[in-house]
PDB file of C-alpha atoms in Angstrom:
ATOM      1  CA  LEU A 789      74.673   1.203  33.548  1.00  0.00           C
ATOM      2  CA  LEU A 790      72.120   0.348  36.197  1.00  0.00           C
ATOM      3  CA  ALA A 791      73.375  -3.293  36.381  1.00  0.00           C
ATOM      4  CA  MET A 792      76.914  -1.985  36.845  1.00  0.00           C
ATOM      5  CA  ALA A 793      75.769   0.442  39.555  1.00  0.00           C
ATOM      6  CA  THR A 794      73.973  -2.263  41.499  1.00  0.00           C
ATOM      7  CA  LYS A 795      76.988  -4.609  41.158  1.00  0.00           C
ATOM      8  CA  ALA A 796      79.308  -1.900  42.537  1.00  0.00           C
ATOM      9  CA  ALA A 797      76.927  -1.045  45.401  1.00  0.00           C
ATOM     10  CA  ASP A 798      76.579  -4.657  46.384  1.00  0.00           C
ATOM     11  CA  ALA A 799      80.358  -5.127  46.302  1.00  0.00           C
ATOM     12  CA  ILE A 800      80.912  -2.131  48.572  1.00  0.00           C
ATOM     13  CA  ALA A 801      78.197  -3.307  50.961  1.00  0.00           C
ATOM     14  CA  SER A 802      79.654  -6.808  51.125  1.00  0.00           C
ATOM     15  CA  THR A 803      83.387  -5.874  51.383  1.00  0.00           C
ATOM     16  CA  ARG A 804      83.505  -2.381  52.924  1.00  0.00           C
ATOM     17  CA  LEU A 805      80.507  -1.959  55.109  1.00  0.00           C
ATOM     18  CA  GLU A 806      81.434  -2.370  58.737  1.00  0.00           C
ATOM     19  CA  ALA A 807      79.201  -3.646  61.583  1.00  0.00           C
ATOM     20  CA  ASN A 808      78.699  -0.054  62.845  1.00  0.00           C
ATOM     21  CA  GLY A 809      77.308   0.964  59.425  1.00  0.00           C
ATOM     22  CA  PHE A 810      80.354   2.964  58.224  1.00  0.00           C
ATOM     23  CA  VAL A 811      82.018   2.448  54.914  1.00  0.00           C
ATOM     24  CA  ALA A 812      85.624   1.446  55.374  1.00  0.00           C
ATOM     25  CA  GLN A 813      88.244   3.765  53.737  1.00  0.00           C
ATOM     26  CA  TYR A 814      90.649   0.978  52.921  1.00  0.00           C
ATOM     27  CA  VAL A 815      90.353  -2.756  52.541  1.00  0.00           C
ATOM     28  CA  PRO A 816      93.549  -4.783  52.070  1.00  0.00           C
ATOM     29  CA  SER A 817      93.574  -6.620  48.734  1.00  0.00           C
ATOM     30  CA  GLU A 818      95.854  -9.253  47.281  1.00  0.00           C
ATOM     31  CA  LEU A 819      95.606  -7.353  43.981  1.00  0.00           C
ATOM     32  CA  VAL A 820      97.868  -4.613  45.301  1.00  0.00           C
ATOM     33  CA  SER A 821      99.727  -6.237  48.193  1.00  0.00           C
ATOM     34  CA  HIS A 822     102.647  -7.198  45.919  1.00  0.00           C
ATOM     35  CA  ASP A 823     103.261  -3.561  45.032  1.00  0.00           C
ATOM     36  CA  PRO A 824     104.736  -1.443  47.858  1.00  0.00           C
ATOM     37  CA  ARG A 825     103.861   1.779  45.977  1.00  0.00           C
ATOM     38  CA  LEU A 826     100.159   0.997  46.479  1.00  0.00           C
ATOM     39  CA  ARG A 827     100.389   0.083  50.189  1.00  0.00           C
ATOM     40  CA  PRO A 828      99.425   2.943  52.567  1.00  0.00           C
ATOM     41  CA  GLU A 829     102.010   3.808  55.272  1.00  0.00           C
ATOM     42  CA  ARG A 830      99.212   3.627  57.916  1.00  0.00           C
ATOM     43  CA  HIS A 831      95.733   2.284  58.065  1.00  0.00           C
ATOM     44  CA  ASP A 832      93.272   4.913  59.177  1.00  0.00           C
ATOM     45  CA  ASP A 833      90.220   2.969  60.331  1.00  0.00           C
ATOM     46  CA  ARG A 834      88.230   5.906  61.641  1.00  0.00           C
ATOM     47  CA  PRO A 835      84.889   6.749  59.988  1.00  0.00           C
ATOM     48  CA  TYR A 836      84.553   9.708  57.605  1.00  0.00           C
ATOM     49  CA  LEU A 837      81.506  11.704  56.560  1.00  0.00           C
ATOM     50  CA  ARG A 838      82.425  12.005  52.871  1.00  0.00           C
ATOM     51  CA  PRO A 839      82.127   8.337  51.826  1.00  0.00           C
ATOM     52  CA  GLN A 840      79.120   7.856  54.060  1.00  0.00           C
ATOM     53  CA  ALA A 841      77.196  10.680  52.402  1.00  0.00           C
ATOM     54  CA  ALA A 842      78.341   9.767  48.831  1.00  0.00           C
ATOM     55  CA  PHE A 843      77.427   6.129  49.252  1.00  0.00           C
ATOM     56  CA  GLY A 844      74.234   7.119  50.947  1.00  0.00           C
ATOM     57  CA  ASN A 845      73.121   9.312  48.029  1.00  0.00           C
ATOM     58  CA  ALA A 846      74.110   6.455  45.577  1.00  0.00           C
ATOM     59  CA  VAL A 847      72.095   3.895  47.506  1.00  0.00           C
ATOM     60  CA  VAL A 848      69.003   6.142  47.702  1.00  0.00           C
ATOM     61  CA  ALA A 849      69.264   6.585  43.910  1.00  0.00           C
ATOM     62  CA  LEU A 850      69.474   2.827  43.431  1.00  0.00           C
ATOM     63  CA  TYR A 851      66.311   2.305  45.585  1.00  0.00           C
ATOM     64  CA  SER A 852      64.520   4.867  43.456  1.00  0.00           C
ATOM     65  CA  SER A 853      65.774   3.202  40.240  1.00  0.00           C
ATOM     66  CA  THR A 854      65.126  -0.381  41.167  1.00  0.00           C
ATOM     67  CA  GLY A 855      62.593  -0.433  43.965  1.00  0.00           C
ATOM     68  CA  ASP A 856      64.666  -3.083  45.776  1.00  0.00           C
ATOM     69  CA  ALA A 857      63.920  -2.848  49.489  1.00  0.00           C
ATOM     70  CA  LYS A 858      67.514  -3.915  50.371  1.00  0.00           C
ATOM     71  CA  TYR A 859      68.717  -0.486  49.292  1.00  0.00           C
ATOM     72  CA  ARG A 860      66.161   1.266  51.481  1.00  0.00           C
ATOM     73  CA  ALA A 861      67.406  -0.766  54.415  1.00  0.00           C
ATOM     74  CA  LEU A 862      71.041  -0.122  53.585  1.00  0.00           C
ATOM     75  CA  ALA A 863      70.416   3.710  53.235  1.00  0.00           C
ATOM     76  CA  THR A 864      68.651   3.677  56.675  1.00  0.00           C
ATOM     77  CA  LYS A 865      71.697   1.912  58.216  1.00  0.00           C
ATOM     78  CA  LEU A 866      74.153   4.414  56.603  1.00  0.00           C
ATOM     79  CA  ALA A 867      72.164   7.368  57.924  1.00  0.00           C
ATOM     80  CA  ALA A 868      71.884   5.986  61.457  1.00  0.00           C
ATOM     81  CA  SER A 869      75.683   5.528  61.653  1.00  0.00           C
ATOM     82  CA  MET A 870      76.270   9.211  60.845  1.00  0.00           C
ATOM     83  CA  ALA A 871      75.107  10.079  64.357  1.00  0.00           C
ATOM     84  CA  ALA A 872      78.611   9.289  65.581  1.00  0.00           C
ATOM     85  CA  LEU A 873      79.877  12.313  63.580  1.00  0.00           C
ATOM     86  CA  ALA A 874      77.113  14.706  64.602  1.00  0.00           C
ATOM     87  CA  ASP A 875      77.944  18.150  65.884  1.00  0.00           C
ATOM     88  CA  PRO A 876      75.598  19.034  68.753  1.00  0.00           C
ATOM     89  CA  ARG A 877      75.209  22.494  67.303  1.00  0.00           C
ATOM     90  CA  GLY A 878      74.041  21.007  63.946  1.00  0.00           C
ATOM     91  CA  GLY A 879      75.665  19.285  60.951  1.00  0.00           C
ATOM     92  CA  PHE A 880      78.454  16.752  61.010  1.00  0.00           C
ATOM     93  CA  PHE A 881      82.203  16.714  61.676  1.00  0.00           C
ATOM     94  CA  ASP A 882      84.465  15.252  58.939  1.00  0.00           C
ATOM     95  CA  THR A 883      85.452  12.327  61.279  1.00  0.00           C
ATOM     96  CA  THR A 884      85.596  11.317  64.952  1.00  0.00           C
ATOM     97  CA  ALA A 885      87.550  13.327  67.551  1.00  0.00           C
ATOM     98  CA  ARG A 886      91.379  13.238  67.269  1.00  0.00           C
ATOM     99  CA  ASP A 887      94.173  14.593  69.534  1.00  0.00           C
ATOM    100  CA  VAL A 888      95.002  17.179  66.878  1.00  0.00           C
ATOM    101  CA  ASP A 889      91.606  18.734  67.238  1.00  0.00           C
ATOM    102  CA  ALA A 890      92.785  20.483  70.361  1.00  0.00           C
ATOM    103  CA  ILE A 891      95.016  22.600  68.161  1.00  0.00           C
ATOM    104  CA  ALA A 892      93.134  23.028  64.894  1.00  0.00           C
ATOM    105  CA  GLY A 893      89.608  22.289  66.088  1.00  0.00           C
ATOM    106  CA  ARG A 894      87.249  19.676  64.594  1.00  0.00           C
ATOM    107  CA  GLN A 895      86.824  20.147  60.910  1.00  0.00           C
ATOM    108  CA  LYS A 896      83.462  20.455  59.143  1.00  0.00           C
ATOM    109  CA  SER A 897      83.493  20.322  55.438  1.00  0.00           C
ATOM    110  CA  ALA A 898      80.761  22.436  53.773  1.00  0.00           C
ATOM    111  CA  ALA A 899      80.600  20.214  50.653  1.00  0.00           C
ATOM    112  CA  ASP A 900      80.333  17.070  52.729  1.00  0.00           C
ATOM    113  CA  ASN A 901      77.593  18.556  54.915  1.00  0.00           C
ATOM    114  CA  VAL A 902      75.660  19.494  51.818  1.00  0.00           C
ATOM    115  CA  ALA A 903      75.980  15.958  50.426  1.00  0.00           C
ATOM    116  CA  ALA A 904      74.905  14.533  53.821  1.00  0.00           C
ATOM    117  CA  ALA A 905      71.929  16.860  53.913  1.00  0.00           C
ATOM    118  CA  ARG A 906      70.715  15.881  50.425  1.00  0.00           C
ATOM    119  CA  PHE A 907      71.100  12.188  51.419  1.00  0.00           C
ATOM    120  CA  LEU A 908      68.957  12.731  54.518  1.00  0.00           C
ATOM    121  CA  PHE A 909      66.349  14.856  52.813  1.00  0.00           C
ATOM    122  CA  ALA A 910      65.847  12.066  50.155  1.00  0.00           C
ATOM    123  CA  LEU A 911      65.767   9.259  52.734  1.00  0.00           C
ATOM    124  CA  ALA A 912      63.447  11.227  54.975  1.00  0.00           C
ATOM    125  CA  GLU A 913      61.018  11.453  52.035  1.00  0.00           C
ATOM    126  CA  ILE A 914      61.172   7.694  51.570  1.00  0.00           C
ATOM    127  CA  THR A 915      60.780   6.854  55.260  1.00  0.00           C
ATOM    128  CA  HIS A 916      58.504   9.849  56.212  1.00  0.00           C
ATOM    129  CA  ASP A 917      60.867  10.806  58.989  1.00  0.00           C
ATOM    130  CA  ASP A 918      60.436  14.351  60.183  1.00  0.00           C
ATOM    131  CA  ALA A 919      63.318  14.123  62.669  1.00  0.00           C
ATOM    132  CA  MET A 920      65.666  13.093  59.876  1.00  0.00           C
ATOM    133  CA  ARG A 921      64.473  16.014  57.759  1.00  0.00           C
ATOM    134  CA  ALA A 922      65.144  18.346  60.683  1.00  0.00           C
ATOM    135  CA  THR A 923      68.729  16.946  60.983  1.00  0.00           C
ATOM    136  CA  ALA A 924      69.267  17.666  57.291  1.00  0.00           C
ATOM    137  CA  THR A 925      67.959  21.216  57.708  1.00  0.00           C
ATOM    138  CA  ALA A 926      70.348  21.741  60.703  1.00  0.00           C
ATOM    139  CA  ALA A 927      73.317  20.479  58.621  1.00  0.00           C
ATOM    140  CA  LEU A 928      72.690  23.178  56.001  1.00  0.00           C
ATOM    141  CA  ARG A 929      72.276  25.886  58.613  1.00  0.00           C
ATOM    142  CA  SER A 930      75.436  24.820  60.360  1.00  0.00           C
ATOM    143  CA  ILE A 931      77.681  25.518  57.362  1.00  0.00           C
ATOM    144  CA  GLY A 932      76.062  28.908  56.679  1.00  0.00           C
ATOM    145  CA  HIS A 933      77.938  30.826  53.995  1.00  0.00           C
ATOM    146  CA  ALA A 934      80.879  28.445  53.931  1.00  0.00           C
ATOM    147  CA  ALA A 935      79.305  26.679  50.885  1.00  0.00           C
ATOM    148  CA  LEU A 936      79.568  29.931  48.952  1.00  0.00           C
ATOM    149  CA  ASP A 937      83.307  29.855  49.336  1.00  0.00           C
ATOM    150  CA  ASP A 938      83.611  26.136  48.278  1.00  0.00           C
ATOM    151  CA  THR A 939      83.800  24.730  44.783  1.00  0.00           C
ATOM    152  CA  THR A 940      81.385  25.551  41.987  1.00  0.00           C
ATOM    153  CA  GLU A 941      80.045  21.960  42.247  1.00  0.00           C
ATOM    154  CA  ALA A 942      79.505  22.299  45.998  1.00  0.00           C
ATOM    155  CA  LEU A 943      77.677  25.709  45.543  1.00  0.00           C
ATOM    156  CA  GLY A 944      75.349  24.050  42.941  1.00  0.00           C
ATOM    157  CA  ASP A 945      74.559  21.178  45.296  1.00  0.00           C
ATOM    158  CA  TYR A 946      74.018  23.716  48.118  1.00  0.00           C
ATOM    159  CA  VAL A 947      71.356  25.512  46.077  1.00  0.00           C
ATOM    160  CA  ILE A 948      69.658  22.231  45.309  1.00  0.00           C
ATOM    161  CA  ALA A 949      69.798  21.301  48.942  1.00  0.00           C
ATOM    162  CA  LEU A 950      68.147  24.645  49.931  1.00  0.00           C
ATOM    163  CA  ALA A 951      65.338  23.842  47.418  1.00  0.00           C
ATOM    164  CA  ASP A 952      65.053  20.309  49.011  1.00  0.00           C
ATOM    165  CA  ASP A 953      64.647  22.014  52.464  1.00  0.00           C
ATOM    166  CA  ALA A 954      62.135  24.597  51.152  1.00  0.00           C
ATOM    167  CA  ARG A 955      59.968  22.472  48.922  1.00  0.00           C
ATOM    168  CA  GLY A 956      60.939  18.906  49.710  1.00  0.00           C
ATOM    169  CA  VAL A 957      62.269  16.248  47.344  1.00  0.00           C
ATOM    170  CA  VAL A 958      59.868  15.459  44.525  1.00  0.00           C
ATOM    171  CA  ASP A 959      58.281  12.203  45.599  1.00  0.00           C
ATOM    172  CA  VAL A 960      56.595   9.998  43.068  1.00  0.00           C
ATOM    173  CA  SER A 961      54.669   7.047  44.504  1.00  0.00           C
ATOM    174  CA  VAL A 962      52.943   4.442  42.330  1.00  0.00           C
ATOM    175  CA  ALA A 963      50.032   2.677  44.112  1.00  0.00           C
ATOM    176  CA  GLY A 964      48.632  -0.637  43.034  1.00  0.00           C
ATOM    177  CA  ASP A 965      50.126  -3.977  41.928  1.00  0.00           C
ATOM    178  CA  ALA A 966      53.724  -3.298  41.175  1.00  0.00           C
ATOM    179  CA  GLY A 967      53.817  -6.196  38.665  1.00  0.00           C
ATOM    180  CA  ASP A 968      50.950  -4.679  36.609  1.00  0.00           C
ATOM    181  CA  ALA A 969      51.916  -3.413  33.155  1.00  0.00           C
ATOM    182  CA  LYS A 970      50.380  -0.082  33.761  1.00  0.00           C
ATOM    183  CA  ALA A 971      52.236   0.291  37.058  1.00  0.00           C
ATOM    184  CA  GLN A 972      55.485  -0.550  35.334  1.00  0.00           C
ATOM    185  CA  ALA A 973      54.786   2.070  32.669  1.00  0.00           C
ATOM    186  CA  LEU A 974      54.133   4.704  35.293  1.00  0.00           C
ATOM    187  CA  LEU A 975      57.378   3.763  37.109  1.00  0.00           C
ATOM    188  CA  ARG A 976      59.418   3.943  33.917  1.00  0.00           C
ATOM    189  CA  ALA A 977      57.960   7.333  33.057  1.00  0.00           C
ATOM    190  CA  ALA A 978      58.593   8.622  36.573  1.00  0.00           C
ATOM    191  CA  ARG A 979      62.207   7.479  36.509  1.00  0.00           C
ATOM    192  CA  ALA A 980      62.808   9.060  33.093  1.00  0.00           C
ATOM    193  CA  ALA A 981      61.270  12.450  34.026  1.00  0.00           C
ATOM    194  CA  TRP A 982      63.613  15.267  34.899  1.00  0.00           C
ATOM    195  CA  ALA A 983      63.828  16.714  38.417  1.00  0.00           C
ATOM    196  CA  PRO A 984      66.952  17.880  40.339  1.00  0.00           C
ATOM    197  CA  SER A 985      65.947  15.869  43.454  1.00  0.00           C
ATOM    198  CA  LYS A 986      63.497  13.082  42.978  1.00  0.00           C
ATOM    199  CA  ILE A 987      62.380   9.802  44.584  1.00  0.00           C
ATOM    200  CA  VAL A 988      60.439   7.194  42.697  1.00  0.00           C
ATOM    201  CA  ARG A 989      58.977   4.163  44.567  1.00  0.00           C
ATOM    202  CA  VAL A 990      56.133   1.733  44.697  1.00  0.00           C
ATOM    203  CA  ASP A 991      53.738   2.580  47.532  1.00  0.00           C
ATOM    204  CA  VAL A 992      54.670  -0.373  49.694  1.00  0.00           C
ATOM    205  CA  ASP A 993      53.456   1.516  52.778  1.00  0.00           C
ATOM    206  CA  LYS A 994      49.961   1.759  51.165  1.00  0.00           C
ATOM    207  CA  ARG A 995      49.500   5.437  51.918  1.00  0.00           C
ATOM    208  CA  TYR A 996      47.739   6.241  48.691  1.00  0.00           C
ATOM    209  CA  PRO A 997      44.369   4.992  47.214  1.00  0.00           C
ATOM    210  CA  HIS A 998      44.287   3.419  43.789  1.00  0.00           C
ATOM    211  CA  GLY A 999      40.839   1.888  43.304  1.00  0.00           C
ATOM    212  CA  GLY A1000      42.274  -1.306  41.781  1.00  0.00           C
ATOM    213  CA  ALA A1001      44.141   0.438  39.011  1.00  0.00           C
ATOM    214  CA  ALA A1002      47.762   1.514  38.906  1.00  0.00           C
ATOM    215  CA  THR A1003      47.871   5.190  40.065  1.00  0.00           C
ATOM    216  CA  ALA A1004      50.698   7.687  40.564  1.00  0.00           C
ATOM    217  CA  TYR A1005      50.912  10.563  43.031  1.00  0.00           C
ATOM    218  CA  VAL A1006      53.488  13.365  42.790  1.00  0.00           C
ATOM    219  CA  CYS A1007      54.233  15.121  46.175  1.00  0.00           C
ATOM    220  CA  ASP A1008      56.444  17.723  47.629  1.00  0.00           C
ATOM    221  CA  ALA A1009      56.655  19.002  51.178  1.00  0.00           C
ATOM    222  CA  HIS A1010      53.437  21.063  50.830  1.00  0.00           C
ATOM    223  CA  ALA A1011      51.015  19.137  48.679  1.00  0.00           C
ATOM    224  CA  CYS A1012      50.304  16.010  46.547  1.00  0.00           C
ATOM    225  CA  SER A1013      48.894  15.936  43.097  1.00  0.00           C
ATOM    226  CA  PRO A1014      45.472  14.423  42.158  1.00  0.00           C
ATOM    227  CA  PRO A1015      45.674  10.732  41.204  1.00  0.00           C
ATOM    228  CA  ILE A1016      47.431  10.237  37.852  1.00  0.00           C
ATOM    229  CA  MET A1017      47.014   7.229  35.557  1.00  0.00           C
ATOM    230  CA  ASP A1018      48.351   8.718  32.309  1.00  0.00           C
ATOM    231  CA  VAL A1019      52.073   8.556  31.518  1.00  0.00           C
ATOM    232  CA  ALA A1020      52.145  11.918  29.698  1.00  0.00           C
ATOM    233  CA  LYS A1021      50.364  13.650  32.556  1.00  0.00           C
ATOM    234  CA  LEU A1022      52.737  12.146  35.010  1.00  0.00           C
ATOM    235  CA  ASP A1023      55.747  13.489  33.242  1.00  0.00           C
ATOM    236  CA  ALA A1024      54.148  16.965  33.087  1.00  0.00           C
ATOM    237  CA  MET A1025      53.343  16.925  36.724  1.00  0.00           C
ATOM    238  CA  ILE A1026      56.832  15.902  37.794  1.00  0.00           C
ATOM    239  CA  ARG A1027      58.339  18.709  35.793  1.00  0.00           C
ATOM    240  CA  ARG A1028      55.824  21.272  37.147  1.00  0.00           C
ATOM    241  CA  THR A1029      56.522  20.153  40.764  1.00  0.00           C
ATOM    242  CA  ALA A1030      60.232  20.378  40.225  1.00  0.00           C
ATOM    243  CA  LEU A1031      60.021  24.076  39.207  1.00  0.00           C
ATOM    244  CA  PRO A1032      61.104  26.831  41.570  1.00  0.00           C
ATOM    245  CA  PHE A1033      58.421  28.467  43.625  1.00  0.00           C
ATOM    246  CA  ASP A1034      58.108  31.652  41.474  1.00  0.00           C
ATOM    247  CA  CYS A1035      57.763  29.616  38.282  1.00  0.00           C
ATOM    248  CA  ALA A1036      55.369  27.084  39.693  1.00  0.00           C
ATOM    249  CA  ALA A1037      53.027  29.890  40.801  1.00  0.00           C
ATOM    250  CA  ARG A1038      52.563  31.207  37.264  1.00  0.00           C
TER     251      ARG A1038
END
């Protein structure tokens, strides 16, 4: 499944990613050009928030699953392009301004803003970018109670996004030689452990000490764990960090 996901992401990046960092909605293909039923009446080349946020979340997950730096760079590019859709009051519009907006007003999807916020919270954890984290928080605040009236799926994502805002995404960093067998074992355990929002990565920024041995650290927005070198202890710490505030305090 991971191989299929990376292949799909690489295909989107090579065929649909435009110079401005937006994911194209439609790319002409010879596979469907012979069938008029599959040909759109008009080609809308404006950028949209929904594919940007969806692909951004997928790319962040791929970076967490593979450790490949190209996905970190791609996620950063996707996030930067979203500034073109930003609402000065917070959050993001569905797309760029249109003539019809004078009548109906510019639309802001609650579900898409939640997806965008989760993407930015995760990427901010990877890049240690407080301004990006603040942008994600503003996106959640901008939709207010609109998420409560959206779909059940959107409401669930909204609750998780609120937890991301309050506690931060669970961040598991493995310090030491990434090729070391113990480091690989810690990475596998971290990726397999459950958490609603989680980033797993090698400590390429060298922020954590390791004393020559592979060592993991589990952090949220408020604190980091002591150094962990045991796989079982790492799994337990990730699960404990992922618990809600009231449960974690017990």
